[in-house]
PDB file of C-alpha atoms in Angstrom:
ATOM      1  CA  MET A   1      -6.856  10.440 -29.702  1.00  0.00           C
ATOM      2  CA  LYS A   2      -8.695  11.230 -32.898  1.00  0.00           C
ATOM      3  CA  PRO A   3     -11.648   9.150 -34.067  1.00  0.00           C
ATOM      4  CA  LEU A   4     -10.729   7.056 -37.055  1.00  0.00           C
ATOM      5  CA  ASP A   5     -12.784   9.156 -39.460  1.00  0.00           C
ATOM      6  CA  GLU A   6     -10.703  12.256 -38.557  1.00  0.00           C
ATOM      7  CA  MET A   7      -7.338  10.575 -39.166  1.00  0.00           C
ATOM      8  CA  PRO A   8      -5.347  11.451 -42.278  1.00  0.00           C
ATOM      9  CA  GLU A   9      -5.478   8.944 -45.073  1.00  0.00           C
ATOM     10  CA  SER A  10      -2.677   6.438 -45.423  1.00  0.00           C
ATOM     11  CA  PRO A  11      -0.670   6.413 -48.648  1.00  0.00           C
ATOM     12  CA  THR A  12      -1.769   2.794 -49.177  1.00  0.00           C
ATOM     13  CA  ALA A  13      -3.395   2.673 -52.593  1.00  0.00           C
ATOM     14  CA  GLY A  14      -6.656   0.935 -53.319  1.00  0.00           C
ATOM     15  CA  ARG A  15      -8.034   0.956 -49.765  1.00  0.00           C
ATOM     16  CA  ASP A  16     -10.824   3.041 -48.323  1.00  0.00           C
ATOM     17  CA  ASN A  17      -9.103   4.133 -45.076  1.00  0.00           C
ATOM     18  CA  LYS A  18     -12.125   6.088 -43.951  1.00  0.00           C
ATOM     19  CA  ALA A  19     -14.288   2.981 -43.691  1.00  0.00           C
ATOM     20  CA  PRO A  20     -15.506   2.631 -40.092  1.00  0.00           C
ATOM     21  CA  LEU A  21     -13.930  -0.095 -38.030  1.00  0.00           C
ATOM     22  CA  GLY A  22     -17.142  -0.958 -36.262  1.00  0.00           C
ATOM     23  CA  GLU A  23     -17.727  -0.919 -32.514  1.00  0.00           C
ATOM     24  CA  VAL A  24     -15.555  -3.911 -31.616  1.00  0.00           C
ATOM     25  CA  LEU A  25     -12.420  -2.913 -33.534  1.00  0.00           C
ATOM     26  CA  GLU A  26     -12.766   0.742 -32.558  1.00  0.00           C
ATOM     27  CA  PHE A  27     -13.078  -0.226 -28.877  1.00  0.00           C
ATOM     28  CA  MET A  28     -10.037  -2.502 -29.202  1.00  0.00           C
ATOM     29  CA  ARG A  29      -8.079   0.286 -30.890  1.00  0.00           C
ATOM     30  CA  LEU A  30      -8.852   2.575 -27.948  1.00  0.00           C
ATOM     31  CA  LEU A  31      -7.882  -0.120 -25.435  1.00  0.00           C
ATOM     32  CA  TRP A  32      -4.499  -0.484 -27.125  1.00  0.00           C
ATOM     33  CA  ALA A  33      -4.075   3.298 -27.024  1.00  0.00           C
ATOM     34  CA  VAL A  34      -4.773   3.259 -23.273  1.00  0.00           C
ATOM     35  CA  ASP A  35      -2.325   0.371 -22.801  1.00  0.00           C
ATOM     36  CA  HIS A  36       0.348   2.257 -24.740  1.00  0.00           C
ATOM     37  CA  GLY A  37      -0.311   5.380 -22.680  1.00  0.00           C
ATOM     38  CA  LEU A  38      -0.031   3.411 -19.438  1.00  0.00           C
ATOM     39  CA  GLN A  39       3.303   1.927 -20.510  1.00  0.00           C
ATOM     40  CA  SER A  40       4.711   5.272 -21.670  1.00  0.00           C
ATOM     41  CA  THR A  41       3.591   7.106 -18.538  1.00  0.00           C
ATOM     42  CA  SER A  42       4.990   4.318 -16.360  1.00  0.00           C
ATOM     43  CA  LYS A  43       8.418   4.727 -17.984  1.00  0.00           C
ATOM     44  CA  ARG A  44       8.294   8.515 -17.511  1.00  0.00           C
ATOM     45  CA  MET A  45       7.268   8.029 -13.879  1.00  0.00           C
ATOM     46  CA  GLU A  46      10.252   5.773 -13.308  1.00  0.00           C
ATOM     47  CA  SER A  47      12.664   8.406 -14.591  1.00  0.00           C
ATOM     48  CA  THR A  48      11.005  11.359 -12.815  1.00  0.00           C
ATOM     49  CA  LEU A  49       9.598   9.843  -9.593  1.00  0.00           C
ATOM     50  CA  GLY A  50      11.719   6.733  -9.259  1.00  0.00           C
ATOM     51  CA  LEU A  51       8.649   4.464  -9.348  1.00  0.00           C
ATOM     52  CA  THR A  52       6.955   2.699 -12.238  1.00  0.00           C
ATOM     53  CA  GLY A  53       3.172   2.826 -12.540  1.00  0.00           C
ATOM     54  CA  PRO A  54       2.709  -0.646 -10.984  1.00  0.00           C
ATOM     55  CA  GLN A  55       5.147   0.172  -8.149  1.00  0.00           C
ATOM     56  CA  ARG A  56       3.253   3.381  -7.414  1.00  0.00           C
ATOM     57  CA  LEU A  57      -0.039   1.493  -7.377  1.00  0.00           C
ATOM     58  CA  VAL A  58       1.447  -0.986  -4.882  1.00  0.00           C
ATOM     59  CA  LEU A  59       2.671   1.908  -2.747  1.00  0.00           C
ATOM     60  CA  ARG A  60      -0.725   3.620  -2.796  1.00  0.00           C
ATOM     61  CA  LEU A  61      -2.574   0.375  -2.012  1.00  0.00           C
ATOM     62  CA  VAL A  62      -0.270  -0.583   0.859  1.00  0.00           C
ATOM     63  CA  GLY A  63      -0.762   2.952   2.172  1.00  0.00           C
ATOM     64  CA  ARG A  64      -4.535   2.389   2.166  1.00  0.00           C
ATOM     65  CA  PHE A  65      -4.355  -1.123   3.619  1.00  0.00           C
ATOM     66  CA  PRO A  66      -1.389  -1.413   6.022  1.00  0.00           C
ATOM     67  CA  GLY A  67      -0.727  -5.050   6.867  1.00  0.00           C
ATOM     68  CA  ILE A  68      -1.987  -6.303   3.517  1.00  0.00           C
ATOM     69  CA  THR A  69      -0.714  -9.631   2.213  1.00  0.00           C
ATOM     70  CA  ALA A  70       0.982 -10.092  -1.144  1.00  0.00           C
ATOM     71  CA  GLY A  71      -1.847 -12.392  -2.202  1.00  0.00           C
ATOM     72  CA  ARG A  72      -4.471  -9.757  -1.484  1.00  0.00           C
ATOM     73  CA  LEU A  73      -2.444  -7.118  -3.356  1.00  0.00           C
ATOM     74  CA  ALA A  74      -2.230  -9.466  -6.333  1.00  0.00           C
ATOM     75  CA  GLN A  75      -6.015  -9.953  -6.260  1.00  0.00           C
ATOM     76  CA  ILE A  76      -6.701  -6.218  -6.168  1.00  0.00           C
ATOM     77  CA  MET A  77      -4.239  -5.551  -8.994  1.00  0.00           C
ATOM     78  CA  HIS A  78      -5.445  -8.502 -11.091  1.00  0.00           C
ATOM     79  CA  VAL A  79      -1.956 -10.008 -11.383  1.00  0.00           C
ATOM     80  CA  HIS A  80      -0.492 -13.387 -10.522  1.00  0.00           C
ATOM     81  CA  PRO A  81       1.234 -13.355  -7.102  1.00  0.00           C
ATOM     82  CA  SER A  82       4.537 -14.349  -8.726  1.00  0.00           C
ATOM     83  CA  THR A  83       4.348 -11.185 -10.858  1.00  0.00           C
ATOM     84  CA  LEU A  84       4.139  -9.104  -7.704  1.00  0.00           C
ATOM     85  CA  THR A  85       7.009 -10.824  -5.895  1.00  0.00           C
ATOM     86  CA  GLY A  86       9.741  -8.941  -7.762  1.00  0.00           C
ATOM     87  CA  VAL A  87       7.973  -5.597  -7.374  1.00  0.00           C
ATOM     88  CA  LEU A  88       7.634  -6.103  -3.618  1.00  0.00           C
ATOM     89  CA  LYS A  89      11.258  -7.199  -3.227  1.00  0.00           C
ATOM     90  CA  ARG A  90      12.556  -4.173  -5.173  1.00  0.00           C
ATOM     91  CA  MET A  91      10.407  -1.792  -3.139  1.00  0.00           C
ATOM     92  CA  GLU A  92      11.478  -3.448   0.093  1.00  0.00           C
ATOM     93  CA  LYS A  93      15.144  -3.213  -0.939  1.00  0.00           C
ATOM     94  CA  ARG A  94      14.673   0.511  -1.677  1.00  0.00           C
ATOM     95  CA  GLY A  95      13.271   1.005   1.825  1.00  0.00           C
ATOM     96  CA  LEU A  96       9.724   1.873   0.739  1.00  0.00           C
ATOM     97  CA  LEU A  97       8.009  -1.214   2.163  1.00  0.00           C
ATOM     98  CA  GLU A  98       8.535  -3.310   5.248  1.00  0.00           C
ATOM     99  CA  ARG A  99       7.636  -6.967   5.525  1.00  0.00           C
ATOM    100  CA  LYS A 100       6.495  -8.601   8.762  1.00  0.00           C
ATOM    101  CA  SER A 101       5.374 -12.143   9.462  1.00  0.00           C
ATOM    102  CA  ASP A 102       1.667 -12.614   9.999  1.00  0.00           C
ATOM    103  CA  PRO A 103       1.264 -13.502  13.697  1.00  0.00           C
ATOM    104  CA  LEU A 104      -1.712 -15.727  12.835  1.00  0.00           C
ATOM    105  CA  ASP A 105      -0.025 -17.521   9.932  1.00  0.00           C
ATOM    106  CA  GLY A 106       3.769 -17.428   9.823  1.00  0.00           C
ATOM    107  CA  ARG A 107       3.753 -18.471   6.168  1.00  0.00           C
ATOM    108  CA  LYS A 108       2.228 -15.136   5.161  1.00  0.00           C
ATOM    109  CA  ALA A 109       3.985 -11.783   5.023  1.00  0.00           C
ATOM    110  CA  LEU A 110       2.239  -8.533   5.831  1.00  0.00           C
ATOM    111  CA  PHE A 111       3.346  -5.328   4.100  1.00  0.00           C
ATOM    112  CA  ALA A 112       3.333  -1.745   5.333  1.00  0.00           C
ATOM    113  CA  LEU A 113       4.933   1.486   4.187  1.00  0.00           C
ATOM    114  CA  THR A 114       8.146   2.708   5.747  1.00  0.00           C
ATOM    115  CA  GLU A 115       8.621   6.385   6.525  1.00  0.00           C
ATOM    116  CA  ALA A 116      10.212   6.805   3.073  1.00  0.00           C
ATOM    117  CA  GLY A 117       7.226   5.057   1.507  1.00  0.00           C
ATOM    118  CA  ARG A 118       4.770   7.276   3.366  1.00  0.00           C
ATOM    119  CA  THR A 119       6.438  10.397   1.954  1.00  0.00           C
ATOM    120  CA  LEU A 120       5.641   9.129  -1.568  1.00  0.00           C
ATOM    121  CA  ASP A 121       2.064   8.092  -0.716  1.00  0.00           C
ATOM    122  CA  VAL A 122       0.599  11.429  -1.780  1.00  0.00           C
ATOM    123  CA  PRO A 123      -1.036  12.655  -4.989  1.00  0.00           C
ATOM    124  CA  ALA A 124       1.614  13.628  -7.530  1.00  0.00           C
ATOM    125  CA  THR A 125       1.610  15.214 -10.966  1.00  0.00           C
ATOM    126  CA  GLY A 126       2.880  13.215 -13.924  1.00  0.00           C
ATOM    127  CA  THR A 127       1.373   9.964 -12.665  1.00  0.00           C
ATOM    128  CA  VAL A 128      -1.215   7.665 -14.165  1.00  0.00           C
ATOM    129  CA  GLU A 129      -3.513   8.410 -11.240  1.00  0.00           C
ATOM    130  CA  ALA A 130      -3.256  12.180 -11.873  1.00  0.00           C
ATOM    131  CA  ALA A 131      -4.285  11.642 -15.500  1.00  0.00           C
ATOM    132  CA  VAL A 132      -7.149   9.377 -14.431  1.00  0.00           C
ATOM    133  CA  GLU A 133      -8.274  11.918 -11.838  1.00  0.00           C
ATOM    134  CA  ARG A 134      -8.335  14.713 -14.443  1.00  0.00           C
ATOM    135  CA  VAL A 135     -10.427  12.611 -16.824  1.00  0.00           C
ATOM    136  CA  LEU A 136     -12.805  11.359 -14.125  1.00  0.00           C
ATOM    137  CA  SER A 137     -13.384  14.900 -12.875  1.00  0.00           C
ATOM    138  CA  ARG A 138     -14.837  15.759 -16.288  1.00  0.00           C
ATOM    139  CA  LEU A 139     -17.271  12.832 -16.376  1.00  0.00           C
ATOM    140  CA  SER A 140     -20.745  12.733 -14.940  1.00  0.00           C
ATOM    141  CA  ARG A 141     -21.432  10.026 -12.370  1.00  0.00           C
ATOM    142  CA  ALA A 142     -23.597   8.197 -14.954  1.00  0.00           C
ATOM    143  CA  ARG A 143     -20.863   8.217 -17.634  1.00  0.00           C
ATOM    144  CA  LEU A 144     -18.265   7.094 -15.112  1.00  0.00           C
ATOM    145  CA  GLN A 145     -20.478   4.245 -13.934  1.00  0.00           C
ATOM    146  CA  SER A 146     -21.096   3.166 -17.546  1.00  0.00           C
ATOM    147  CA  ALA A 147     -17.371   3.177 -18.283  1.00  0.00           C
ATOM    148  CA  GLN A 148     -16.638   1.177 -15.124  1.00  0.00           C
ATOM    149  CA  GLU A 149     -19.332  -1.344 -16.010  1.00  0.00           C
ATOM    150  CA  ALA A 150     -17.924  -1.807 -19.519  1.00  0.00           C
ATOM    151  CA  LEU A 151     -14.370  -2.240 -18.232  1.00  0.00           C
ATOM    152  CA  MET A 152     -15.459  -4.668 -15.484  1.00  0.00           C
ATOM    153  CA  ALA A 153     -17.466  -6.751 -17.959  1.00  0.00           C
ATOM    154  CA  LEU A 154     -14.489  -6.864 -20.315  1.00  0.00           C
ATOM    155  CA  ALA A 155     -12.098  -7.802 -17.479  1.00  0.00           C
ATOM    156  CA  GLU A 156     -14.476 -10.585 -16.403  1.00  0.00           C
ATOM    157  CA  GLU A 157     -14.838 -11.819 -19.979  1.00  0.00           C
ATOM    158  CA  LEU A 158     -11.066 -11.908 -20.373  1.00  0.00           C
ATOM    159  CA  GLY A 159     -10.747 -13.769 -17.074  1.00  0.00           C
ATOM    160  CA  GLY A 160      -8.895 -11.060 -15.181  1.00  0.00           C
ATOM    161  CA  ALA A 161     -11.510  -9.848 -12.713  1.00  0.00           C
ATOM    162  CA  GLU A 162     -12.042 -10.984  -9.166  1.00  0.00           C
ATOM    163  CA  ALA A 163     -15.406 -11.211  -7.495  1.00  0.00           C
ATOM    164  CA  PRO A 164     -17.184  -7.846  -7.830  1.00  0.00           C
ATOM    165  CA  GLY A 165     -16.403  -5.229  -5.243  1.00  0.00           C
ATOM    166  CA  GLU A 166     -13.836  -7.074  -3.140  1.00  0.00           C
ATOM    167  CA  TYR A 167     -11.282  -4.291  -3.109  1.00  0.00           C
ATOM    168  CA  ALA A 168     -10.329  -3.879   0.504  1.00  0.00           C
ATOM    169  CA  GLN A 169      -9.009  -6.551   2.784  1.00  0.00           C
ATOM    170  CA  GLY A 170     -11.899  -7.803   4.861  1.00  0.00           C
ATOM    171  CA  THR A 171     -14.561  -5.818   3.020  1.00  0.00           C
ATOM    172  CA  SER A 172     -16.938  -6.703   0.280  1.00  0.00           C
ATOM    173  CA  LEU A 173     -18.921  -4.145  -1.661  1.00  0.00           C
ATOM    174  CA  SER A 174     -21.555  -4.739  -4.253  1.00  0.00           C
ATOM    175  CA  ARG A 175     -20.508  -3.898  -7.806  1.00  0.00           C
ATOM    176  CA  GLU A 176     -22.701  -0.790  -7.640  1.00  0.00           C
ATOM    177  CA  GLU A 177     -21.189   0.338  -4.315  1.00  0.00           C
ATOM    178  CA  ALA A 178     -17.662  -0.235  -5.584  1.00  0.00           C
ATOM    179  CA  ALA A 179     -18.346   1.693  -8.781  1.00  0.00           C
ATOM    180  CA  ALA A 180     -19.883   4.596  -6.877  1.00  0.00           C
ATOM    181  CA  ALA A 181     -17.305   4.815  -4.092  1.00  0.00           C
ATOM    182  CA  PRO A 182     -14.584   7.416  -4.684  1.00  0.00           C
ATOM    183  CA  ALA A 183     -11.013   6.493  -3.875  1.00  0.00           C
ATOM    184  CA  ALA A 184      -9.664   7.798  -0.576  1.00  0.00           C
ATOM    185  CA  ASP A 185      -7.908  10.731  -2.241  1.00  0.00           C
ATOM    186  CA  GLU A 186     -10.609  11.611  -4.789  1.00  0.00           C
ATOM    187  CA  PRO A 187     -13.212  14.294  -4.280  1.00  0.00           C
ATOM    188  CA  ALA A 188     -16.642  12.796  -3.670  1.00  0.00           C
ATOM    189  CA  ASN A 189     -18.405  15.047  -6.150  1.00  0.00           C
ATOM    190  CA  ARG A 190     -17.761  15.062  -9.862  1.00  0.00           C
TER     191      ARG A 190
END
């Protein structure tokens, strides 16, 4: 994505299109570009891999945390549990997830990958995570931590962030530990 001052001028007369947007509008413009990229890549993933971006994230998370509840998945993904219900049902119907009753609380369902789900729980090209991995591999630890801090602060400000560092069922990391910890399939050094 080109910075605004490198973009060609619009044919709109009477406006200075090279005027800087300022930090807030420029940051928002980049956020929308990321959102658009996520949506576009998710659609491509569905046609090539058979999974949307959110479905793949569910698959990867359930692979990391077998026996996870739908509520915990929703917390990790920053979505309402009702949003996740349809995704889980579709993945279960396709034979990628299995649902079992929680022996301690029969009202809760625990999710795990099926054999078919486990075959897809591997790094793959053309996915959002592959793009993220490529970008993160080019960033220094300090730049990555700064980016994570900015995104976490924005998520908290917008009301979409859970308590810092509570990513894994039954674990709680400090914000610094969570930001520094590589994902299970990421190389530890950048």
